[in-house]
Short mmCIF file of C-alpha atoms in Angstrom, two decimals:
data_model
loop_
_atom_site.label_atom_id
_atom_site.label_comp_id
_atom_site.label_asym_id
_atom_site.label_seq_id
_atom_site.Cartn_x
_atom_site.Cartn_y
_atom_site.Cartn_z
CA UNK I 1 10.71 -38.80 25.77
CA UNK I 2 7.29 -37.61 24.93
CA UNK I 3 4.64 -39.66 26.64
CA UNK I 4 1.32 -40.54 25.08
CA UNK I 5 -0.67 -38.33 27.51
CA UNK I 6 1.52 -35.36 26.49
CA UNK I 7 -0.43 -35.35 23.21
CA UNK I 8 -3.79 -35.26 25.00
CA UNK I 9 -3.43 -32.34 27.41
CA UNK I 10 -5.82 -29.61 26.11
CA UNK I 11 -9.26 -30.61 24.92
CA UNK I 12 -11.06 -28.54 22.20
CA UNK I 13 -13.65 -26.38 23.94
CA UNK I 14 -16.62 -25.68 21.64
CA UNK I 15 -17.24 -22.13 20.72
CA UNK I 16 -20.12 -20.41 22.64
CA UNK I 17 -21.35 -17.35 20.73
CA UNK I 18 -23.91 -14.83 21.71
CA UNK I 19 -25.59 -11.79 20.27
CA UNK I 20 -23.63 -9.06 22.08
CA UNK I 21 -20.16 -10.35 22.28
CA UNK I 22 -17.20 -8.13 21.47
CA UNK I 23 -14.47 -8.94 18.98
CA UNK I 24 -12.05 -9.98 21.75
CA UNK I 25 -14.72 -12.14 23.24
CA UNK I 26 -15.00 -13.93 19.95
CA UNK I 27 -11.23 -14.22 19.74
CA UNK I 28 -11.31 -15.83 23.19
CA UNK I 29 -13.75 -18.50 21.87
CA UNK I 30 -11.40 -18.94 18.95
CA UNK I 31 -8.61 -19.67 21.47
CA UNK I 32 -10.77 -22.19 23.38
CA UNK I 33 -11.21 -23.97 20.15
CA UNK I 34 -7.49 -23.65 19.50
CA UNK I 35 -7.93 -25.28 16.08
CA UNK I 36 -7.23 -24.48 12.46
CA UNK I 37 -7.38 -20.66 11.48
CA UNK I 38 -9.30 -19.72 14.61
CA UNK I 39 -6.61 -21.02 16.85
CA UNK I 40 -3.94 -19.38 14.87
CA UNK I 41 -5.69 -16.04 14.74
CA UNK I 42 -6.13 -16.24 18.51
CA UNK I 43 -2.40 -16.92 18.86
CA UNK I 44 -1.63 -13.95 16.51
CA UNK I 45 -3.68 -11.67 18.89
CA UNK I 46 -1.70 -12.96 21.87
CA UNK I 47 1.59 -12.45 20.06
CA UNK I 48 0.73 -8.94 18.91
CA UNK I 49 -0.48 -8.00 22.37
CA UNK I 50 2.85 -9.31 23.83
CA UNK I 51 4.77 -7.35 21.15
CA UNK I 52 3.17 -3.97 21.82
CA UNK I 53 3.24 -4.50 25.60
CA UNK I 54 6.94 -5.12 25.37
CA UNK I 55 8.26 -1.66 26.08
CA UNK I 56 11.60 -2.48 24.44
CA UNK I 57 10.29 -4.08 21.35
CA UNK I 58 10.36 -2.20 18.01
CA UNK I 59 7.26 -3.18 16.01
CA UNK I 60 7.61 -3.37 12.14
CA UNK I 61 4.65 -3.66 9.84
CA UNK I 62 5.56 -5.24 6.49
CA UNK I 63 2.86 -4.37 3.99
CA UNK I 64 2.39 -6.14 0.66
CA UNK I 65 -0.75 -6.72 -1.39
CA UNK I 66 -3.43 -4.17 -2.06
CA UNK I 67 -4.45 -3.58 1.53
CA UNK I 68 -4.62 0.19 1.21
CA UNK I 69 -7.04 0.30 -1.78
CA UNK I 70 -9.24 -2.29 -0.07
CA UNK I 71 -9.71 -0.27 3.19
CA UNK I 72 -6.89 -0.61 5.69
CA UNK I 73 -5.60 2.87 5.28
CA UNK I 74 -7.10 4.53 8.25
CA UNK I 75 -6.44 1.51 10.46
CA UNK I 76 -2.65 1.73 9.71
CA UNK I 77 -2.61 5.43 10.14
CA UNK I 78 -4.30 5.16 13.53
CA UNK I 79 -1.88 2.34 14.66
CA UNK I 80 1.03 4.59 13.77
CA UNK I 81 -0.32 7.45 15.85
CA UNK I 82 -0.81 5.12 18.83
CA UNK I 83 2.76 3.83 18.16
CA UNK I 84 1.44 0.27 17.85
CA UNK I 85 3.55 0.36 14.73
CA UNK I 86 7.14 1.78 15.04
CA UNK I 87 8.18 1.39 11.46
CA UNK I 88 6.43 0.56 8.22
CA UNK I 89 8.08 -1.32 5.27
CA UNK I 90 5.73 -1.25 2.35
CA UNK I 91 5.37 -1.81 -1.38
CA UNK I 92 5.53 1.40 -3.29
CA UNK I 93 1.88 0.75 -4.58
CA UNK I 94 0.30 0.85 -1.12
CA UNK I 95 1.69 4.31 -0.57
CA UNK I 96 0.61 5.52 -4.03
CA UNK I 97 -2.92 4.42 -3.23
CA UNK I 98 -2.64 6.14 0.18
CA UNK I 99 -1.58 9.32 -1.66
CA UNK I 100 -4.34 9.02 -4.28
CA UNK I 101 -6.86 9.36 -1.47
CA UNK I 102 -4.83 11.96 0.40
CA UNK I 103 -4.93 14.13 -2.81
CA UNK I 104 -8.72 13.73 -3.36
CA UNK I 105 -9.13 10.50 -5.10
CA UNK I 106 -11.18 7.39 -4.23
CA UNK I 107 -11.36 3.66 -4.49
CA UNK I 108 -14.72 2.09 -5.36
CA UNK I 109 -16.40 -1.12 -4.36
CA UNK I 110 -16.71 -3.09 -7.63
CA UNK I 111 -16.85 -6.76 -8.69
CA UNK I 112 -14.47 -9.37 -9.90
CA UNK I 113 -17.16 -10.60 -12.25
CA UNK I 114 -16.93 -7.73 -14.78
CA UNK I 115 -15.89 -7.23 -18.43
CA UNK I 116 -12.28 -5.92 -17.89
CA UNK I 117 -12.12 -4.70 -21.55
CA UNK I 118 -15.10 -2.55 -20.77
CA UNK I 119 -13.30 -1.19 -17.74
CA UNK I 120 -10.29 -0.52 -19.98
CA UNK I 121 -12.40 1.49 -22.44
CA UNK I 122 -13.80 3.49 -19.57
CA UNK I 123 -10.37 4.16 -18.08
CA UNK I 124 -11.11 2.27 -14.96
CA UNK I 125 -8.51 0.03 -13.25
CA UNK I 126 -9.42 -3.13 -11.27
CA UNK I 127 -7.83 -4.55 -8.17
CA UNK I 128 -9.81 -7.79 -7.75
CA UNK I 129 -13.19 -6.21 -6.75
CA UNK I 130 -11.96 -2.66 -6.19
CA UNK I 131 -12.14 -0.10 -8.88
CA UNK I 132 -9.96 2.98 -9.30
CA UNK I 133 -10.75 5.67 -11.97
CA UNK I 134 -7.79 6.66 -14.09
CA UNK I 135 -8.29 10.35 -13.36
CA UNK I 136 -7.70 9.82 -9.68
CA UNK I 137 -4.26 8.32 -10.60
CA UNK I 138 -3.55 11.10 -13.04
CA UNK I 139 -4.43 13.89 -10.61
CA UNK I 140 -2.29 12.33 -7.88
CA UNK I 141 0.55 12.01 -10.45
CA UNK I 142 0.31 15.65 -11.35
CA UNK I 143 0.47 16.80 -7.81
CA UNK I 144 3.26 14.36 -6.91
CA UNK I 145 5.38 15.33 -9.90
CA UNK I 146 5.18 18.92 -8.81
CA UNK I 147 5.87 17.92 -5.20
CA UNK I 148 9.02 16.00 -6.40
CA UNK I 149 10.18 19.18 -8.15
CA UNK I 150 9.76 21.16 -4.87
CA UNK I 151 11.60 18.48 -2.84
CA UNK I 152 14.40 18.22 -5.45
CA UNK I 153 14.93 21.98 -5.21
CA UNK I 154 14.88 21.99 -1.44
CA UNK I 155 17.36 19.07 -1.25
CA UNK I 156 19.49 20.43 -4.13
CA UNK I 157 19.09 16.96 -5.79
CA UNK I 158 21.13 15.22 -3.14
CA UNK I 159 20.48 11.47 -2.80
CA UNK I 160 17.63 10.68 -0.52
CA UNK I 161 16.46 7.44 0.94
CA UNK I 162 12.81 6.31 0.49
CA UNK I 163 12.20 7.18 4.06
CA UNK I 164 13.43 10.64 3.64
CA UNK I 165 11.32 11.12 0.58
CA UNK I 166 8.14 9.88 2.30
CA UNK I 167 8.81 12.23 5.26
CA UNK I 168 9.08 15.10 2.80
CA UNK I 169 5.84 14.02 1.04
CA UNK I 170 4.07 13.54 4.41
CA UNK I 171 5.08 17.04 5.47
CA UNK I 172 3.21 18.43 2.47
CA UNK I 173 -0.16 16.52 3.04
CA UNK I 174 -3.06 17.55 5.11
CA UNK I 175 -5.29 14.41 5.20
CA UNK I 176 -5.21 13.06 8.77
CA UNK I 177 -6.26 9.66 7.60
CA UNK I 178 -3.22 9.33 5.26
CA UNK I 179 -0.60 6.82 6.23
CA UNK I 180 2.14 8.98 4.97
CA UNK I 181 0.84 12.02 6.86
CA UNK I 182 0.42 10.02 10.00
CA UNK I 183 3.89 8.66 9.70
CA UNK I 184 5.28 12.18 9.39
CA UNK I 185 3.39 13.45 12.36
CA UNK I 186 4.18 10.42 14.60
CA UNK I 187 7.96 10.17 13.29
CA UNK I 188 7.34 6.61 12.15
CA UNK I 189 9.76 5.82 9.24
CA UNK I 190 8.41 4.43 6.01
CA UNK I 191 10.74 2.30 3.85
CA UNK I 192 9.85 1.37 0.38
CA UNK I 193 12.48 -1.16 -0.75
CA UNK I 194 10.80 -1.79 -4.09
CA UNK I 195 9.58 1.80 -4.66
CA UNK I 196 10.24 1.77 -8.32
CA UNK I 197 7.94 -1.14 -8.84
CA UNK I 198 4.88 1.13 -8.67
CA UNK I 199 3.43 4.34 -10.06
CA UNK I 200 6.32 6.08 -8.38
CA UNK I 201 8.44 4.97 -11.30
CA UNK I 202 6.15 6.84 -13.75
CA UNK I 203 5.91 9.85 -11.50
CA UNK I 204 9.76 9.99 -11.30
CA UNK I 205 10.23 9.44 -15.04
CA UNK I 206 7.95 12.40 -15.84
CA UNK I 207 9.50 14.56 -13.17
CA UNK I 208 12.84 13.80 -14.62
CA UNK I 209 11.76 14.77 -18.14
CA UNK I 210 10.59 18.07 -16.77
CA UNK I 211 13.73 18.73 -14.92
CA UNK I 212 17.02 20.22 -16.16
CA UNK I 213 19.78 17.64 -16.53
CA UNK I 214 21.25 16.68 -13.06
CA UNK I 215 18.50 18.66 -11.24
CA UNK I 216 15.98 16.02 -10.68
CA UNK I 217 15.00 14.16 -7.49
CA UNK I 218 17.49 11.45 -6.65
CA UNK I 219 16.41 8.47 -4.61
CA UNK I 220 19.29 6.10 -3.58
CA UNK I 221 17.77 2.69 -3.10
CA UNK I 222 20.59 1.51 -0.79
CA UNK I 223 20.42 4.60 1.51
CA UNK I 224 17.62 3.01 3.48
CA UNK I 225 19.67 -0.09 4.38
CA UNK I 226 21.79 1.62 7.06
CA UNK I 227 18.72 3.60 8.23
CA UNK I 228 16.88 0.25 8.76
CA UNK I 229 20.01 -1.36 10.37
CA UNK I 230 20.27 1.67 12.71
CA UNK I 231 16.78 0.98 13.95
CA UNK I 232 17.31 -2.86 14.38
CA UNK I 233 20.70 -2.26 16.02
CA UNK I 234 19.32 0.22 18.62
CA UNK I 235 16.27 -1.96 19.36
CA UNK I 236 16.41 -4.21 22.44
CA UNK I 237 13.85 -6.56 20.79
CA UNK I 238 12.28 -6.82 17.34
CA UNK I 239 8.80 -7.78 16.20
CA UNK I 240 7.11 -7.89 12.86
CA UNK I 241 3.59 -8.07 11.62
CA UNK I 242 3.36 -9.10 7.92
CA UNK I 243 0.51 -8.59 5.59
CA UNK I 244 1.30 -10.74 2.50
CA UNK I 245 4.97 -10.96 2.49
CA UNK I 246 7.23 -10.30 -0.52
CA UNK I 247 9.92 -7.66 -0.46
CA UNK I 248 8.63 -5.89 2.62
CA UNK I 249 8.68 -9.05 4.78
CA UNK I 250 12.16 -9.95 3.71
CA UNK I 251 13.43 -6.42 4.21
CA UNK I 252 12.47 -6.54 7.79
CA UNK I 253 13.72 -10.11 8.30
CA UNK I 254 16.99 -9.25 6.62
CA UNK I 255 17.63 -6.20 8.71
CA UNK I 256 17.09 -8.42 11.84
CA UNK I 257 19.58 -10.85 10.49
CA UNK I 258 22.15 -8.16 9.48
CA UNK I 259 22.36 -6.86 13.03
CA UNK I 260 22.88 -10.47 14.24
CA UNK I 261 19.66 -10.34 16.30
CA UNK I 262 16.80 -12.13 14.64
CA UNK I 263 13.18 -11.36 15.32
CA UNK I 264 11.65 -11.97 18.83
CA UNK I 265 8.08 -11.76 17.58
CA UNK I 266 6.57 -12.68 14.23
CA UNK I 267 2.89 -12.52 13.09
CA UNK I 268 2.38 -13.32 9.42
CA UNK I 269 -0.84 -13.17 7.53
CA UNK I 270 -0.67 -14.78 4.18
CA UNK I 271 -2.59 -16.98 1.67
CA UNK I 272 0.69 -18.32 0.07
CA UNK I 273 2.05 -21.81 0.21
CA UNK I 274 5.59 -22.77 1.07
CA UNK I 275 5.98 -25.55 -1.66
CA UNK I 276 6.82 -23.27 -4.60
CA UNK I 277 9.65 -21.73 -2.65
CA UNK I 278 8.59 -18.10 -2.71
CA UNK I 279 9.26 -16.00 0.41
CA UNK I 280 5.62 -14.94 1.04
CA UNK I 281 4.58 -18.54 1.61
CA UNK I 282 7.73 -19.64 3.49
CA UNK I 283 7.07 -20.87 6.99
CA UNK I 284 8.41 -19.12 10.04
CA UNK I 285 10.39 -22.23 10.74
CA UNK I 286 12.13 -21.85 7.39
CA UNK I 287 12.93 -18.25 8.39
CA UNK I 288 14.51 -19.56 11.64
CA UNK I 289 16.99 -21.66 9.50
CA UNK I 290 18.36 -18.26 8.12
CA UNK I 291 18.65 -16.72 11.62
CA UNK I 292 16.07 -14.09 10.72
CA UNK I 293 13.60 -15.14 13.46
CA UNK I 294 14.75 -16.55 16.77
CA UNK I 295 14.04 -20.17 17.50
CA UNK I 296 12.24 -19.18 20.71
CA UNK I 297 10.40 -16.26 19.14
CA UNK I 298 6.75 -15.68 19.87
CA UNK I 299 5.48 -16.50 16.30
CA UNK I 300 2.51 -17.52 14.34
CA UNK I 301 1.54 -17.68 10.73
CA UNK I 302 -2.25 -17.23 9.89
CA UNK I 303 -3.27 -18.58 6.61
CA UNK I 304 -6.11 -16.50 5.30
CA UNK I 305 -7.28 -13.20 3.86
CA UNK I 306 -5.30 -10.45 5.70
CA UNK I 307 -8.13 -8.06 5.05
CA UNK I 308 -10.25 -10.13 7.44
CA UNK I 309 -7.69 -11.40 9.97
CA UNK I 310 -5.64 -8.23 10.45
CA UNK I 311 -8.64 -6.04 11.49
CA UNK I 312 -9.91 -8.80 13.67
CA UNK I 313 -6.58 -9.07 15.55
CA UNK I 314 -6.13 -5.23 15.70
CA UNK I 315 -9.71 -4.75 17.19
CA UNK I 316 -9.05 -7.56 19.72
CA UNK I 317 -5.81 -6.22 20.80
CA UNK I 318 -7.05 -2.58 21.03
CA UNK I 319 -9.91 -3.92 23.26
CA UNK I 320 -7.43 -5.64 25.51
CA UNK I 321 -5.24 -2.55 25.75
CA UNK I 322 -8.04 -0.24 26.49
CA UNK I 323 -8.42 3.40 25.59
CA UNK I 324 -5.89 4.62 28.17
CA UNK I 325 -3.00 2.49 26.91
CA UNK I 326 -0.06 4.61 25.91
CA UNK I 327 3.01 3.29 24.15
CA UNK I 328 6.15 5.27 23.59
CA UNK I 329 7.85 4.90 20.22
CA UNK I 330 10.73 2.55 19.73
CA UNK I 331 13.71 2.43 19.36
CA UNK J 1 -20.28 7.58 -33.14
CA UNK J 2 -20.20 9.17 -36.73
CA UNK J 3 -17.34 7.65 -38.67
CA UNK J 4 -15.84 10.95 -39.70
CA UNK J 5 -15.60 12.07 -36.06
CA UNK J 6 -13.95 8.88 -35.06
CA UNK J 7 -11.37 9.13 -37.70
CA UNK J 8 -10.58 12.80 -36.91
CA UNK J 9 -7.39 13.44 -35.07
CA UNK J 10 -8.37 14.43 -31.53
CA UNK J 11 -6.74 14.13 -28.17
CA UNK J 12 -9.47 11.67 -27.22
CA UNK J 13 -8.00 9.15 -29.63
CA UNK J 14 -4.40 9.85 -29.34
CA UNK J 15 -1.96 7.54 -27.37
CA UNK J 16 -0.80 10.29 -25.11
CA UNK J 17 -4.12 10.83 -23.46
CA UNK J 18 -5.30 9.91 -20.03
CA UNK J 19 -8.68 10.87 -18.79
CA UNK J 20 -8.82 14.00 -16.47
CA UNK J 21 -12.60 14.91 -16.26
CA UNK J 22 -14.24 12.13 -18.04
CA UNK J 23 -15.14 12.32 -20.88
CA UNK J 24 -14.62 16.00 -21.65
CA UNK J 25 -11.06 16.69 -20.73
CA UNK J 26 -7.85 14.68 -21.03
CA UNK J 27 -4.46 14.95 -19.34
CA UNK J 28 -1.57 14.93 -21.83
CA UNK J 29 1.66 13.64 -20.29
CA UNK J 30 3.55 14.69 -23.39
CA UNK J 31 2.54 18.26 -22.89
CA UNK J 32 3.04 18.05 -19.11
CA UNK J 33 6.62 16.71 -19.69
CA UNK J 34 7.32 19.83 -21.86
CA UNK J 35 5.76 22.06 -19.17
CA UNK J 36 2.79 23.03 -21.35
CA UNK J 37 -0.76 23.06 -20.04
CA UNK J 38 -1.62 19.31 -19.94
CA UNK J 39 -5.35 19.55 -19.30
CA UNK J 40 -7.09 20.05 -22.59
CA UNK J 41 -10.43 19.33 -24.34
CA UNK J 42 -10.81 15.98 -25.80
CA UNK J 43 -11.63 17.51 -29.19
CA UNK J 44 -8.20 19.20 -29.46
CA UNK J 45 -5.27 17.82 -31.22
CA UNK J 46 -1.63 18.76 -32.02
CA UNK J 47 1.30 17.71 -34.26
CA UNK J 48 2.29 15.01 -31.71
CA UNK J 49 -0.92 13.16 -32.24
CA UNK J 50 -0.45 9.33 -32.35
CA UNK J 51 -3.14 6.87 -33.29
CA UNK J 52 -4.37 3.49 -32.17
CA UNK J 53 -2.70 2.62 -28.80
CA UNK J 54 -5.87 3.33 -26.84
CA UNK J 55 -9.30 2.05 -27.47
CA UNK J 56 -11.76 3.90 -25.19
CA UNK J 57 -15.14 5.54 -24.95
CA UNK J 58 -13.89 9.05 -24.18
CA UNK J 59 -14.47 10.50 -27.68
CA UNK J 60 -17.71 8.67 -28.30
CA UNK J 61 -19.20 9.76 -24.94
CA UNK J 62 -18.00 13.37 -25.28
CA UNK J 63 -19.52 13.53 -28.66
CA UNK J 64 -22.74 12.04 -27.39
CA UNK J 65 -22.73 14.52 -24.50
CA UNK J 66 -22.11 17.52 -26.83
CA UNK J 67 -24.98 16.29 -29.08
CA UNK J 68 -27.25 16.39 -26.07
CA UNK J 69 -26.49 19.98 -25.14
CA UNK J 70 -29.18 22.54 -26.04
CA UNK J 71 -27.96 24.94 -28.70
#
């Protein structure tokens, strides 16, 4: 039986801040508080540190929401090079935005308080307070459509997985800050389980119109499933960091379930709520009921803006690991 | 914008246009799909011209820019 004093073990220690503290020192103060979002973020740092220090753990990043347009592109590319991410499962849109910048385009700091019809008339697209000029999309589309033609010729229009396609695209890029390029160089697979729900659909459509019948690029949506399962089955342990949720989160969880393993580590950053029943807001406990996360997993869900929490966690863990830390890729 | 210019068939008020070098050139996906040169002046037009699906400042600003150029 749980005794009364079991509830009163660890007092809240009030945060002590100073003018020259590092990110990890701030996180340690969060840990001493142990409360609310601060406590959860401190737990997320511990869980991610454990995940990457575990030599036999394959670390997945599940990426949804417009994290790349908002500035996480280089961070993710760097984490891949350090093999602090072993596999990426993303929305198609995040990779499109990576490619827009890899091919010379930009995202701009804007405002949410703006006349959107005016933006429409100026051919500018808005992602909350980030602006993207239409011409940067168009120029990326033009290059990618031609790249698709080259890849289709090379592969003789044989069915490819999204991962194989991203590898072929990455091979053709030069930008070292690109996630797709970094993945290619670091041999980190990129899976896009909802690829067609993005500009890739339009790129493929135009490519198809330009190609002779039966000669276009063919992406088989199911081909990535055995590729993902191969990774989860060969991995001793499995970890995932989730930004947002959606299809990428469930693709990782489902792969862990399909190999009968379940995840050993789970760090989820979301703002979603569980009550409406959507996957992005589902608690990790709910995920345990499906067998997708192990009951004894090292797990935490951080409720808040991933664009704030994820860089804080990453900076804290990089500080703990130090510059000499080397991690081999898994599996 | 002078009314006549706005009513004239140009790539800058055709549904197939996207901006390429704003406001002077547009990218025409219809031409690109047919393997024709897709980057064209906003003042061009062709038989595929279709009206009304885009409301934008491309043409107005290109006309204003052209008006400012020394002769």
